Short mmCIF file of C-alpha atoms and ligand atoms in Angstrom, two decimals:
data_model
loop_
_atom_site.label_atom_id
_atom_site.label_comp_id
_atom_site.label_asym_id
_atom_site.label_seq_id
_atom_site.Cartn_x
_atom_site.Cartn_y
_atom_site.Cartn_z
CA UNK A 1 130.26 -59.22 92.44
CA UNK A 2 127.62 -61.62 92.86
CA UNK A 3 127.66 -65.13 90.47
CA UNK A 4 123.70 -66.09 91.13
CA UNK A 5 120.77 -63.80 93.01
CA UNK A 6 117.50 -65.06 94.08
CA UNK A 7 114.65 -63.36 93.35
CA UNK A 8 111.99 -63.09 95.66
CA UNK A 9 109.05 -61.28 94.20
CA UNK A 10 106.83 -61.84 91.64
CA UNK A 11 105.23 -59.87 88.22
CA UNK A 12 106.84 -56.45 86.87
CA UNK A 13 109.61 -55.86 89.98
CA UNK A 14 110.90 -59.87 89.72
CA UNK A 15 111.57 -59.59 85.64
CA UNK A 16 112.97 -55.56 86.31
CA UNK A 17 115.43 -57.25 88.51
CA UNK A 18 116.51 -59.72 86.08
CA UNK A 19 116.88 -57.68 83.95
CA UNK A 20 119.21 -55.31 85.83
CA UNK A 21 121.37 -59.13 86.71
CA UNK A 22 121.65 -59.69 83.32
CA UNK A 23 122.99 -56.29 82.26
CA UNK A 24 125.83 -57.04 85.26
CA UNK A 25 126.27 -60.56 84.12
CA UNK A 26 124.44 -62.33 87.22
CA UNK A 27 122.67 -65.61 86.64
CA UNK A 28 119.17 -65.46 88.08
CA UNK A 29 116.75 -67.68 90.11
CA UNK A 30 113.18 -67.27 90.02
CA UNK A 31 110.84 -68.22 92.75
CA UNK A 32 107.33 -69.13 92.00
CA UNK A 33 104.09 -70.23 93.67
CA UNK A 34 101.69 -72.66 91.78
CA UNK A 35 99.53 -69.85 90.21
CA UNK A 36 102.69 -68.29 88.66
CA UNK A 37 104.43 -71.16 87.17
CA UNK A 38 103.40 -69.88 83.58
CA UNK A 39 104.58 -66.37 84.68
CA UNK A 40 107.50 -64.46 82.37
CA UNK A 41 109.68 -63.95 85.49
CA UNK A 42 110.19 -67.87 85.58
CA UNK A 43 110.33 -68.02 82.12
CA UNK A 44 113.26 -65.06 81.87
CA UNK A 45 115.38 -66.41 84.79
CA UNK A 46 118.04 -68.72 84.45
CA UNK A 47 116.60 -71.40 87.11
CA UNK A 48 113.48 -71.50 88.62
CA UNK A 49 112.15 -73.11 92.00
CA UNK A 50 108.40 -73.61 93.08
CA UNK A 51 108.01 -72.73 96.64
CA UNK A 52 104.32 -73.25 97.20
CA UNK A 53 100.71 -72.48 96.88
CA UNK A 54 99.15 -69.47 95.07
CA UNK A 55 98.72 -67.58 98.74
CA UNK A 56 101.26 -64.86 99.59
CA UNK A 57 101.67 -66.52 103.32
CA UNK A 58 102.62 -69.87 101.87
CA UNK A 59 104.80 -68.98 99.06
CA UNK A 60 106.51 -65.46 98.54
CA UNK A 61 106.36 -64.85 102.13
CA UNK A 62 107.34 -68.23 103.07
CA UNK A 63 110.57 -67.45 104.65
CA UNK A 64 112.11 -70.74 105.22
CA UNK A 65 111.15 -72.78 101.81
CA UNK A 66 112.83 -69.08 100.14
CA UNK A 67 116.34 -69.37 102.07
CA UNK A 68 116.10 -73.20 101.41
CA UNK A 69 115.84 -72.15 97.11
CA UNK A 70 119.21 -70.43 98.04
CA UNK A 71 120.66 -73.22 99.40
CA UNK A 72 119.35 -75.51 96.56
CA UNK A 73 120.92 -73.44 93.62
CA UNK A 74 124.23 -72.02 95.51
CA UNK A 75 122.45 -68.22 95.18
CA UNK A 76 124.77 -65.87 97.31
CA UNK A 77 122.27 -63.15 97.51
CA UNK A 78 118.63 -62.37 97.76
CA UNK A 79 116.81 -59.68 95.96
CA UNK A 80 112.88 -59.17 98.16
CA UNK A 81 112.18 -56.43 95.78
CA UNK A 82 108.96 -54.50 97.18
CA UNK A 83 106.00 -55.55 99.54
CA UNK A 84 105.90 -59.85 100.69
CA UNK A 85 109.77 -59.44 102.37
CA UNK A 86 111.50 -56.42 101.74
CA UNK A 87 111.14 -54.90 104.92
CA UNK A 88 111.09 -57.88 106.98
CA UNK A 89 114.19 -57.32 109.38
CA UNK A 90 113.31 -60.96 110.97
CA UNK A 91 113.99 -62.23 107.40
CA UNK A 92 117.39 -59.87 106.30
CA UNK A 93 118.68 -61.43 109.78
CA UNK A 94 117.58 -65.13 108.97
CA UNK A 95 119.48 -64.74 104.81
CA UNK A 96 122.75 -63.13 107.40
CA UNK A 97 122.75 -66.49 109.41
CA UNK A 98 122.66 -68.50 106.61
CA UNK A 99 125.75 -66.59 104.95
CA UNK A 100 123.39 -65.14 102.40
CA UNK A 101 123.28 -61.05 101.51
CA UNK A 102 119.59 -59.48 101.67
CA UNK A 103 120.02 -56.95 99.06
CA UNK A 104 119.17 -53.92 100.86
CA UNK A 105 120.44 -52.20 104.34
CA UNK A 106 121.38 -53.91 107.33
CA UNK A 107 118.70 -56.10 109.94
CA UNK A 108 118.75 -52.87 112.41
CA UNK A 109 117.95 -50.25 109.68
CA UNK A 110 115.09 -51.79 109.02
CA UNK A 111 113.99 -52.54 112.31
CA UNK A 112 114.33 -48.43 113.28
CA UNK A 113 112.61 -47.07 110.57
CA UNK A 114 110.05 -49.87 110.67
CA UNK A 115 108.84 -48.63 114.13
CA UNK A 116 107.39 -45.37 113.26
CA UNK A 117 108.57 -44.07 116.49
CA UNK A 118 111.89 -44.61 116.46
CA UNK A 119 111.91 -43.44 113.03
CA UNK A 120 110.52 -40.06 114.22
CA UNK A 121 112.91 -39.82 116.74
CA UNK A 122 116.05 -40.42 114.70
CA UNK A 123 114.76 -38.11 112.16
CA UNK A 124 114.47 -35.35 114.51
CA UNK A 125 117.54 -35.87 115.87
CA UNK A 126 118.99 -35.71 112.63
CA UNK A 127 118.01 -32.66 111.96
CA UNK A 128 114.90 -33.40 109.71
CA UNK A 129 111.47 -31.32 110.84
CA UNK A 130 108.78 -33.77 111.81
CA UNK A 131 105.43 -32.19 113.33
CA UNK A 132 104.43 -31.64 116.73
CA UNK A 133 103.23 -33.98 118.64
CA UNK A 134 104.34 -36.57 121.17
CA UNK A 135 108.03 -37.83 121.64
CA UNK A 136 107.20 -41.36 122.25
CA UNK A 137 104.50 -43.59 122.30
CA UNK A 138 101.37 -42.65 124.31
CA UNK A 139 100.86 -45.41 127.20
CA UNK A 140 97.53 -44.21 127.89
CA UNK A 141 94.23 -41.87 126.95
CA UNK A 142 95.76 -39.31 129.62
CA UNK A 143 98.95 -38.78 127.65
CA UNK A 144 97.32 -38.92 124.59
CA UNK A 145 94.90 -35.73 125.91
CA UNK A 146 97.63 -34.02 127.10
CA UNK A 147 99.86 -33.98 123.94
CA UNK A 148 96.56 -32.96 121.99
CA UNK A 149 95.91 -30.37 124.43
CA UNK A 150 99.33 -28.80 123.96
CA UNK A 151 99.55 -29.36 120.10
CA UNK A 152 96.26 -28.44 119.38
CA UNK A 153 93.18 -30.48 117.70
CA UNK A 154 92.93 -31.58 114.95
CA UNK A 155 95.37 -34.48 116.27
CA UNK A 156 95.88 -37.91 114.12
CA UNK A 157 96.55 -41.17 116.44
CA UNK A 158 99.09 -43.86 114.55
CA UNK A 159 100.02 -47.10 115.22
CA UNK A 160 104.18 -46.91 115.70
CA UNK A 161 104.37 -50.39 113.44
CA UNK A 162 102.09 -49.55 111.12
CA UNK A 163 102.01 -46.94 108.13
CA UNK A 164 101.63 -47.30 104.68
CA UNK A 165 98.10 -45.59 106.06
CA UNK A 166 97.34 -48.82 107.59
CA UNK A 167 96.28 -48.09 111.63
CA UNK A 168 95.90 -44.33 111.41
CA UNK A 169 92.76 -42.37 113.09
CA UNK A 170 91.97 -38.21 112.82
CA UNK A 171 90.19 -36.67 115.61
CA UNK A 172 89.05 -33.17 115.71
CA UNK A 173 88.01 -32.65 119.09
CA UNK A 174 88.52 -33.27 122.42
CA UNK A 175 85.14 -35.19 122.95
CA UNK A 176 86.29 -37.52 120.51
CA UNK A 177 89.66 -38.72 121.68
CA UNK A 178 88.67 -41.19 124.23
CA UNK A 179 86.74 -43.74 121.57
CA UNK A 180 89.22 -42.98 119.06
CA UNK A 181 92.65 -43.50 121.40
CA UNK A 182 90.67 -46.91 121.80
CA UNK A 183 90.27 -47.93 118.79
CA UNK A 184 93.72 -46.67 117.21
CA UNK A 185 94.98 -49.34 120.06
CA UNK A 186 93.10 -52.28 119.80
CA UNK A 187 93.36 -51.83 115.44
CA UNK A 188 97.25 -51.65 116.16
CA UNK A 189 96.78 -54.76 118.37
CA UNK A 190 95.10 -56.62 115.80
CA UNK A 191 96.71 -55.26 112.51
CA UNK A 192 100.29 -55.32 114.00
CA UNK A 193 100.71 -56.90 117.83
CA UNK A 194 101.82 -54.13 119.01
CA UNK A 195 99.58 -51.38 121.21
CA UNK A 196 101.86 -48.66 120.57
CA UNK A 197 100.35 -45.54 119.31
CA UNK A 198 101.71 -42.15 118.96
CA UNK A 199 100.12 -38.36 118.27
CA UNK A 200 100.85 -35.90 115.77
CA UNK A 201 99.15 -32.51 114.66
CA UNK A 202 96.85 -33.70 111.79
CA UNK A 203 97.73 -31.59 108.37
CA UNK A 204 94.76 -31.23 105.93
CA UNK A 205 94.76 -31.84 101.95
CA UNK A 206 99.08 -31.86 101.83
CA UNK A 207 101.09 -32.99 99.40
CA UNK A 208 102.92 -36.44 99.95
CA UNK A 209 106.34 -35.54 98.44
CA UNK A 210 109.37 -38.15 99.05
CA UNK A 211 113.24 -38.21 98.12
CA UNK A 212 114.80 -41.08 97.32
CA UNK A 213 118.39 -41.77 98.38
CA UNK A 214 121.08 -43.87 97.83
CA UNK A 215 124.24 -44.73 99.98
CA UNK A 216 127.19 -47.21 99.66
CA UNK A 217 128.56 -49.18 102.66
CA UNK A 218 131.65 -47.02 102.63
CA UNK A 219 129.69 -43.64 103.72
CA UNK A 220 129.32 -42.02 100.17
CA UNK A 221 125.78 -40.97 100.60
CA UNK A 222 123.48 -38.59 98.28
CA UNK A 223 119.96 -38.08 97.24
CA UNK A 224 118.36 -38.21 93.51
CA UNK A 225 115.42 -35.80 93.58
CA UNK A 226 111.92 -35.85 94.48
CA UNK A 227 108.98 -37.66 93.37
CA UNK A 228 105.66 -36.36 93.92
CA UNK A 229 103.28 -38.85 94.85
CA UNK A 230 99.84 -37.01 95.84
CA UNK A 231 97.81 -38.46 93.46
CA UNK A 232 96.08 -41.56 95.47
CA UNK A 233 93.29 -43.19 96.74
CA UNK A 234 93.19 -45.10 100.03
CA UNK A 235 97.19 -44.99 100.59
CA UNK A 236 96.61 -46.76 96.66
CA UNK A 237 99.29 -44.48 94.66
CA UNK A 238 97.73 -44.24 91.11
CA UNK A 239 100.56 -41.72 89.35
CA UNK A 240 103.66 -40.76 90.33
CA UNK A 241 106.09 -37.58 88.55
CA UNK A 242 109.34 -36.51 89.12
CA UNK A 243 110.19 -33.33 89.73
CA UNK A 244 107.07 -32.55 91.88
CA UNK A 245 105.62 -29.38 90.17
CA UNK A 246 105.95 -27.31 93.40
CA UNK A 247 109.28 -27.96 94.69
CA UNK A 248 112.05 -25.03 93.25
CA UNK A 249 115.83 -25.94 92.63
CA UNK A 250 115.94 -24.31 96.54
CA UNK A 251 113.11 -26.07 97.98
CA UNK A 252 115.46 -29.37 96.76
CA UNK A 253 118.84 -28.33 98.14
CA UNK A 254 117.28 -27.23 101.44
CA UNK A 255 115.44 -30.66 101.34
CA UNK A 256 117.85 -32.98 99.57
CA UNK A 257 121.03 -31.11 102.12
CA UNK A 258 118.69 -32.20 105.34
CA UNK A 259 117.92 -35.32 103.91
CA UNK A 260 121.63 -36.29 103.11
CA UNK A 261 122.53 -35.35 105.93
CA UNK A 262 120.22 -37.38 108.43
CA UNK A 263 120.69 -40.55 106.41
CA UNK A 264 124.89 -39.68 106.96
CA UNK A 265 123.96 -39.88 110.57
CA UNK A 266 122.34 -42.94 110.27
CA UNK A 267 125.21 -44.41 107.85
CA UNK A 268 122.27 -45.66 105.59
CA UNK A 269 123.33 -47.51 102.80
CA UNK A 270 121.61 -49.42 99.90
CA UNK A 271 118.41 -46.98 98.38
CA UNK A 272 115.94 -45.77 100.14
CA UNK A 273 113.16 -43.05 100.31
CA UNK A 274 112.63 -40.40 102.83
CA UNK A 275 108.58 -39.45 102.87
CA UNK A 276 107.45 -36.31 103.45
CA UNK A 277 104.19 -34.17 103.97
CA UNK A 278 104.24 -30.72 102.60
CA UNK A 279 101.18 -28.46 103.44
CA UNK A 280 100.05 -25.23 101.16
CA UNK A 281 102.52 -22.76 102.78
CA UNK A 282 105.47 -25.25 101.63
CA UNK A 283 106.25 -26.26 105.08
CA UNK A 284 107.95 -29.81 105.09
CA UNK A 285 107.59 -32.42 107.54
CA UNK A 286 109.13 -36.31 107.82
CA UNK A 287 107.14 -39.08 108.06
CA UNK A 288 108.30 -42.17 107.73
CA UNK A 289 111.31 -43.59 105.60
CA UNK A 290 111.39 -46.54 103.23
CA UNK A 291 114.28 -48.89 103.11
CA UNK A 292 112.79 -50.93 99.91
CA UNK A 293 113.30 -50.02 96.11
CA UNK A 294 109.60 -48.93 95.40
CA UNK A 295 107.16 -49.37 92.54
CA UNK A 296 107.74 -45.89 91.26
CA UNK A 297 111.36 -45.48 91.26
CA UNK A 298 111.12 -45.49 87.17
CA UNK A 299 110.85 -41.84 87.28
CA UNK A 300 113.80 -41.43 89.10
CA UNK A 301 115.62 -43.22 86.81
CA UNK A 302 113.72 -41.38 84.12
CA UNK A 303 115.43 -38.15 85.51
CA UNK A 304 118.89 -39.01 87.04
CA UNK A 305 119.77 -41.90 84.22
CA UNK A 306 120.84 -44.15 87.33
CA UNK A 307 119.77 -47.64 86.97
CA UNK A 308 118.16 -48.04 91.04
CA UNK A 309 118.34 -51.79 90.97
CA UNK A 310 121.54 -52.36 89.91
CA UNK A 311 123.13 -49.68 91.86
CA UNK A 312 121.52 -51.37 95.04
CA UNK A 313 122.92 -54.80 93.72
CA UNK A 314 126.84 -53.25 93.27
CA UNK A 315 126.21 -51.15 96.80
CA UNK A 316 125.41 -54.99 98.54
CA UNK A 317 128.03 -56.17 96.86
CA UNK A 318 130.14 -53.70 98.59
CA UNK A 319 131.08 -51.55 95.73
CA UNK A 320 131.59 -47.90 95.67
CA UNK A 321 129.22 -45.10 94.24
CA UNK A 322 131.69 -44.02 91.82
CA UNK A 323 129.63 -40.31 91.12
CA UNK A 324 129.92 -37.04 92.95
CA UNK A 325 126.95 -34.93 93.75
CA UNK A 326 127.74 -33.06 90.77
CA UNK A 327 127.44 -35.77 88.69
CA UNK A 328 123.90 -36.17 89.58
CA UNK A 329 121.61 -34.24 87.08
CA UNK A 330 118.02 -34.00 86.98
CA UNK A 331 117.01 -33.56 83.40
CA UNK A 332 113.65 -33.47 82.05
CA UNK A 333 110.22 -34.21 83.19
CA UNK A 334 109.23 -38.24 84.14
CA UNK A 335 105.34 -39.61 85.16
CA UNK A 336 104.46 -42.72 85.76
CA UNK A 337 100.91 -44.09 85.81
CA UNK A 338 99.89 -47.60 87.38
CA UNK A 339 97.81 -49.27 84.96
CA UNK A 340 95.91 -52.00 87.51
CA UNK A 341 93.39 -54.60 86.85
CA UNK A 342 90.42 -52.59 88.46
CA UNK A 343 86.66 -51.63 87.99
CA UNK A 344 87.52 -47.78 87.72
CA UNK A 345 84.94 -46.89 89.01
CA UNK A 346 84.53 -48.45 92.43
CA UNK A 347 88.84 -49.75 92.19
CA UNK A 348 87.11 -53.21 92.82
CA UNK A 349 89.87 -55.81 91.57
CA UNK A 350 88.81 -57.22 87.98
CA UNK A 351 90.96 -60.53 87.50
CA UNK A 352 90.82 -62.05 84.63
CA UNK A 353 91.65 -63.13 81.05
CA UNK A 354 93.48 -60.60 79.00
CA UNK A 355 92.63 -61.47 75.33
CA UNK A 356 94.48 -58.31 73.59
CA UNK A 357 97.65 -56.70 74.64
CA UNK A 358 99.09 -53.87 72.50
CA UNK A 359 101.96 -51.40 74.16
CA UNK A 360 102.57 -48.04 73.62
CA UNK A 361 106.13 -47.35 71.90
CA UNK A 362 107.63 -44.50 70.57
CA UNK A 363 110.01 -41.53 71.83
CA UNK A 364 110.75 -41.10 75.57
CA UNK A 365 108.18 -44.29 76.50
CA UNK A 366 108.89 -46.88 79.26
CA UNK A 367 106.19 -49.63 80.07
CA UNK A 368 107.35 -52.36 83.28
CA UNK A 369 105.30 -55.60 82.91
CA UNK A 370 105.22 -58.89 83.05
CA UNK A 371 101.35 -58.81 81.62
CA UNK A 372 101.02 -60.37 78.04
CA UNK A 373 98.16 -61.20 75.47
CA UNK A 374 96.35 -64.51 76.72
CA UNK A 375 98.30 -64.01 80.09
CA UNK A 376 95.41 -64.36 83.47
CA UNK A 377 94.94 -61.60 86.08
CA UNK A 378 94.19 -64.39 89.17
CA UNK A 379 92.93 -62.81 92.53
CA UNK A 380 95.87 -63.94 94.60
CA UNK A 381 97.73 -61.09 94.01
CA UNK A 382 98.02 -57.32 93.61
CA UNK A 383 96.36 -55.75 90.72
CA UNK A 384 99.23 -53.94 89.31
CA UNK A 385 99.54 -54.91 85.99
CA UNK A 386 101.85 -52.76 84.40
CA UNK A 387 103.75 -49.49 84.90
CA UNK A 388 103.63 -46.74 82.03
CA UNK A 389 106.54 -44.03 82.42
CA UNK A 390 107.11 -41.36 80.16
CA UNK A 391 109.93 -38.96 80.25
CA UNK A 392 109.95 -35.50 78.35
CA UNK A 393 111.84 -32.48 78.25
CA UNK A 394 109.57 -30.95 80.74
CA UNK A 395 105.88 -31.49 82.24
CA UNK A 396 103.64 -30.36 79.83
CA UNK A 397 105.47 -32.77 76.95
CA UNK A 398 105.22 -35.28 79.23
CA UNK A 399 101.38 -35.13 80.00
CA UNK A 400 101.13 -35.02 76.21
CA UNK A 401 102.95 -38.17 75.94
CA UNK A 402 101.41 -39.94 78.33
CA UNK A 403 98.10 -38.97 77.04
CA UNK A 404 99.39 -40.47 73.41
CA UNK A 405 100.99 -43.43 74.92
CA UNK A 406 97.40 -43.98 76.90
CA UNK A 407 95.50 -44.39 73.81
CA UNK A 408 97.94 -46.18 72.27
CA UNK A 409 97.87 -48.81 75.27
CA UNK A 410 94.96 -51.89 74.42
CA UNK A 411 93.84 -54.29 77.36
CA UNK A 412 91.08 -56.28 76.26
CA UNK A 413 89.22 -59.01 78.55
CA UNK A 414 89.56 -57.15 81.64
CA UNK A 415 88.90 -53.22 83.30
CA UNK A 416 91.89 -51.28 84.02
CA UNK A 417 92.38 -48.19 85.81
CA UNK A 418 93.95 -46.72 81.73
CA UNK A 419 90.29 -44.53 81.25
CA UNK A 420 91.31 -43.35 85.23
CA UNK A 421 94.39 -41.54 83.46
CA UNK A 422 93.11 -40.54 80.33
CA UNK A 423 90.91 -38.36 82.55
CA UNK A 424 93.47 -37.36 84.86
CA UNK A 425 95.41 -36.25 82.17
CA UNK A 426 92.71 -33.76 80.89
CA UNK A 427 92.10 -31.94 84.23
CA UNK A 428 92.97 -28.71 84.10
CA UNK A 429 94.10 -28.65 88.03
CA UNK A 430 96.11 -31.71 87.01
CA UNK A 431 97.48 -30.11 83.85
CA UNK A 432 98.80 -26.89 86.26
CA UNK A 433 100.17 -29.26 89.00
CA UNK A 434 98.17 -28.18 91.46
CA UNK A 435 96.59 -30.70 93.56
CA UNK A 436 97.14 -32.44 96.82
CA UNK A 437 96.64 -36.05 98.85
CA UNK A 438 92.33 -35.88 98.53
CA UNK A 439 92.65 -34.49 94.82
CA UNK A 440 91.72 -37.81 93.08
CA UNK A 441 88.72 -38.41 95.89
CA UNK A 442 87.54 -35.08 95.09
CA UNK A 443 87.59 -35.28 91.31
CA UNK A 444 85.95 -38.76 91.57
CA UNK A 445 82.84 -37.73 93.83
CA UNK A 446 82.22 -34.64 91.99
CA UNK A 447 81.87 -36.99 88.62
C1 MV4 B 513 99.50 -37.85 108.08
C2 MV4 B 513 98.49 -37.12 107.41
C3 MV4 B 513 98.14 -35.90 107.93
N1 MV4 B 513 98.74 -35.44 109.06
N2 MV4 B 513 100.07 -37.35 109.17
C4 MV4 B 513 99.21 -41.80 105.45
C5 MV4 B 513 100.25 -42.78 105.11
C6 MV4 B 513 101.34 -42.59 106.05
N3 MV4 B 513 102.57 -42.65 105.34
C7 MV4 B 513 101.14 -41.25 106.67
N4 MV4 B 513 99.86 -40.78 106.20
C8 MV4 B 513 99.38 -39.58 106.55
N5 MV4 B 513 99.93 -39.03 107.65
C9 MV4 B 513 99.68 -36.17 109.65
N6 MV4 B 513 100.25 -35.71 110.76
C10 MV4 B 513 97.92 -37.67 106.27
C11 MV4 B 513 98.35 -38.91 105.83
C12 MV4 B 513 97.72 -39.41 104.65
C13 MV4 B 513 98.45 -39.62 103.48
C14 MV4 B 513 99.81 -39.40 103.40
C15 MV4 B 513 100.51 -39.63 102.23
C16 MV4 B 513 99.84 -40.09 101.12
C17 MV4 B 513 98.50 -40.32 101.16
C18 MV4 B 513 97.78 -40.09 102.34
C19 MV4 B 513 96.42 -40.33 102.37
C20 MV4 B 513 95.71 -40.09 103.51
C21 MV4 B 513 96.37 -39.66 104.65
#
C-alpha cells in the first residue's frame, strides 16, 4: 500500500479523500492555490504545498508545479479526484514517467472513452446498445445528411471530445442541418481543437440513468447499481438517488450483466461510470463512460456500504476486490442533493461570506463539505458547497428525511440552491418518481 498520496483537488472531494487515507493509514498532502490557503483540506492533511494563484489554469490544473509537490514530499501516488485533472490522459502519462501512480485507470482508458467516438464504438462492440446514427465521425455536411436521412430527423450533432453537454446541437429538419453541422464544427474547434463531430438520433425528455463500476487490475470486475441522475439544469446535476425509481431488479441484471461485461472486454479497472439514456418505453442506450470517481457517488455508497475512494486507492495499489457479486447488496433508498452557492432563481453564482453554518444530523444523514461558519464562497471556483445524502429504508423515508434534514440545514450570508430542494421535495411528480432530463426546466418556468 501506499505511505503518502497527493491530493489534487480542492473543497468537499480533497478532505473525502483524506479522509478515506486516513482510515487506510496513508499520510496525506494537500495542494493549494493562494485563495485556498485557509481551506480545511490544507488544514486536515498531513503536509501541505502552495502551487499557485487562485485560477484553476495556474494552480489545480497546473500540471508540472503538481508532479513537482510529489517530488518535494516523496508522495508515491496522486489522487485528481473529479473535474481540473482527472481525466487528463496527457497528465496520468506525465505522473507514469515520473514513477508516480495516477489513482485511476491506465493513460489509454482514458484517452478511448475521452473521444466520444471511440467510446461509442467500443461500447457497441461490446455488446452495449448505443443509438443509431453514424459509425464514425462525419468529415463533412454530405455525410452528416446522409446519416440523418437514414436515421431519421430529429438528429443531435456532438463534438467526439466534448460531452458533459458541452458542444452538442439538435436539429429537427433537414433545412436546418447545413447551419447547424457548421456550427457544431467550428464550437468543437474552439471548445476542444478538434473538428470531429458525430450524429445520433436525438431522444426527447429521457431519463439520464448511469451505473457505476468498479474493477481491479487482476480482471475481477462488477457493477454497484444505478444512480438516477435526471434531475438537472444545463448538464448542472442538482439531485442525484440511488436506485432510480424506474429501473426493476431485471431492468438491473439485464443492464448491470451488459455493463460488466463490456467493461471485461475493455479490462477496465479502478471505478468508473457507464452513462446511459433511457426513453419512456424503457429502452436503454450508452452514451458516454466516466473514468473519474464523481460528485455523487455518496449514494452508492449509501446503498452498497463500499467505501468508492478507498476501494479505488487499494485497486491502484494493485490489490484485489476481495467480494463476489453476491456479496454486493443494494439495501435501502439513498438521495443526494447539491446544496451550491447560487441565486435560485436565475442559478447565478452568489460568492460570498457565510456568517451561520448549522448541519443537519440525525438517523441515516450524510453531509460532504469543506464549507464552515465564517468560511468565504470566492468566485474562482465551483459553487458546490456541500453535498446532503440521506439514506432510508426505501424512497418515500428518504424524501422525508431529506425534507427534515433541509430545514434543519442554516446558511446564512449567502443564497443557496437549499429552498430549490425543499420544493423539489414537495412535488408530487417528484414524490412518484416520475420525471425525466427537462423536469426541473419545466417545473421552474411554470413557477
Ligand atoms: C443526448 C440527448 C438526447 N439524444 N443524446 C447531454 C450530456 C451528454 N452526456 C449527452 N447529453 C445528451 N445526449 C441523444 N442522442 C440528450 C442529452 C442531454 C442530457 C443528457 C443527460 C443529462 C442531461 C441532459 C441534458 C440535456 C441533454
Amino acid at each position: 500500500m501506499f505511505k503518502k498520496i497527493l491530493i489534487a483537488n480542492r473543497g468537499e472531494i480533497a478532505l473525502r479523500i483524506i479522509r478515506a487515507c486516513k482510515e487506510l493509514g496513508i499520510k496525506t498532502v494537500a495542494v493549494y492555490s493562494k485563495a485556498d490557503a485557509e481551506s480545511l483540506h490544507v488544514r486536515f492533511a498531513d503536509e501541505s504545498v502552495c502551487i499557485g494563484p487562485p485560477e484553476n489554469s495556474k494552480s489545480y490544473l497546473n500540471e508540472t508545479n503538481i508532479i513537482s509537490a510529489c517530488e518535494i514530499t516523496d508522495a508515491e501516488a496522486v489522487h485528481p479526484g473529479y473535474g481540473f485533472l482527472a481525466e487528463n490522459a496527457r497528465f496520468a502519462e506525465m505522473c507514469q514517467e515520473c514513477n508516480i501512480t495516477f489513482i485511476g485507470p491506465p493513460p489509454e482508458i482514458i484517452r478511448l472513452m475521452g473521444d466520444k467516438v471511440s467510446a461509442r464504438q467500443i461500447a457497441k462492440r461490446a455488446g452495449l446498445p448505443i443509438l443509431p446514427g453514424s459509425s464514425d465521425s462525419v468529415k463533412d455536411l454530405k455525410e452528416a445528411l446522409d446519416v440523418a436521412k437514414s436515421i431519421g430527423f430529429p438528429i443531435i450533432l456532438k463534438a467526439s471530445a466534448g460531452g458533459g453537454g458541452r458542444g452538442m446541437r439538435v436539429v429537427f429538419s433537414e433545412d436546418a442541418l447545413a447551419n447547424s453541422f457548421m456550427m457544431a464544427r467550428s464550437e468543437s474547434i474552439s471548445s476542444f481543437g478538434s473538428p470531429d463531430i458525430y450524429v445520433e438520433k436525438f431522444l426527447e425528455k429521457p431519463r439520464h440513468i448511469e451505473f457505476q463500476v468498479i474493477g481491479d487490475q487482476k480482471g475481477n470486475i462488477y457493477h454497484l447499481g444505478e444512480r438516477e441522475c435526471s434531475i438537472q439544469r444545463r448538464h448542472q446535476k442538482l439531485l442525484e438517488e440511488s436506485p432510480s425509481p424506474v429501473v426493476t431488479e431485471k431492468v438491473r441484471e439485464k443492464m448491470g450483466n451488459l455493463v460488466v461485461a463490456a467493461m471485461r472486454e475493455i479490462k477496465y479497472s479502478s471505478v468508473g461510470t457507464v452513462e446511459f439514456l433511457m426513453d419512456r418505453e424503457g429502452n436503454f442506450y450508452f452514451i458516454e463512460m466516466n473514468t473519474r470517481i464523481q460528485v455523487e457517488h455518496p449514494v452508492t455508497e449509501m446503498v452498497t456500504g463500499i467505501d468508492l475512494i478507498k476501494e479505488q486507492i487499494r485497486i491502484a495499489a494493485g490489490q484485489e476486490l476481495k467480494y463476489r457479486s453476491k456479496d454486493i447488496r443494494l439495501t435501502g433508498h439513498s438521495i443526494e442533493c447539491r446544496i451550491n452557492a447560487e441565486d435560485p432563481q436565475n442559478f447565478t453564482p452568489n460568492p460570498g461570506k457565510i456568517t451561520a453554518f448549522n448541519l443537519p444530523g440525525g438517523p441515516g444523514i450524510r453531509v460532504d463539505t469543506a464549507a464552515y461558519s465564517e468560511y468565504l464562497v470566492t468566485p474562482f471556483y465551483d459553487s458546490l458547497i456541500a453535498k446532503l445524502i440521506v439514506h432510508a429504508r426505501d424512497r418515500a423515508e428518504a424524501i422525508a428525511r431529506m425534507e427534515r434534514a433541509l430545514d434543519e440545514f442554516i446558511v446564512e450570508g449567502i443564497k443557496t440552491t437549499i429552498p430549490l430542494h425543499k420544493k423539489l421535495m414537495r412535488d408530487p411528480y417528484f414524490r412518484q418518481g416520475k420525471y425525466h432530463i427537462e423536469f426541473l426546466s419545466e417545473l421552474l418556468g411554470k413557477s
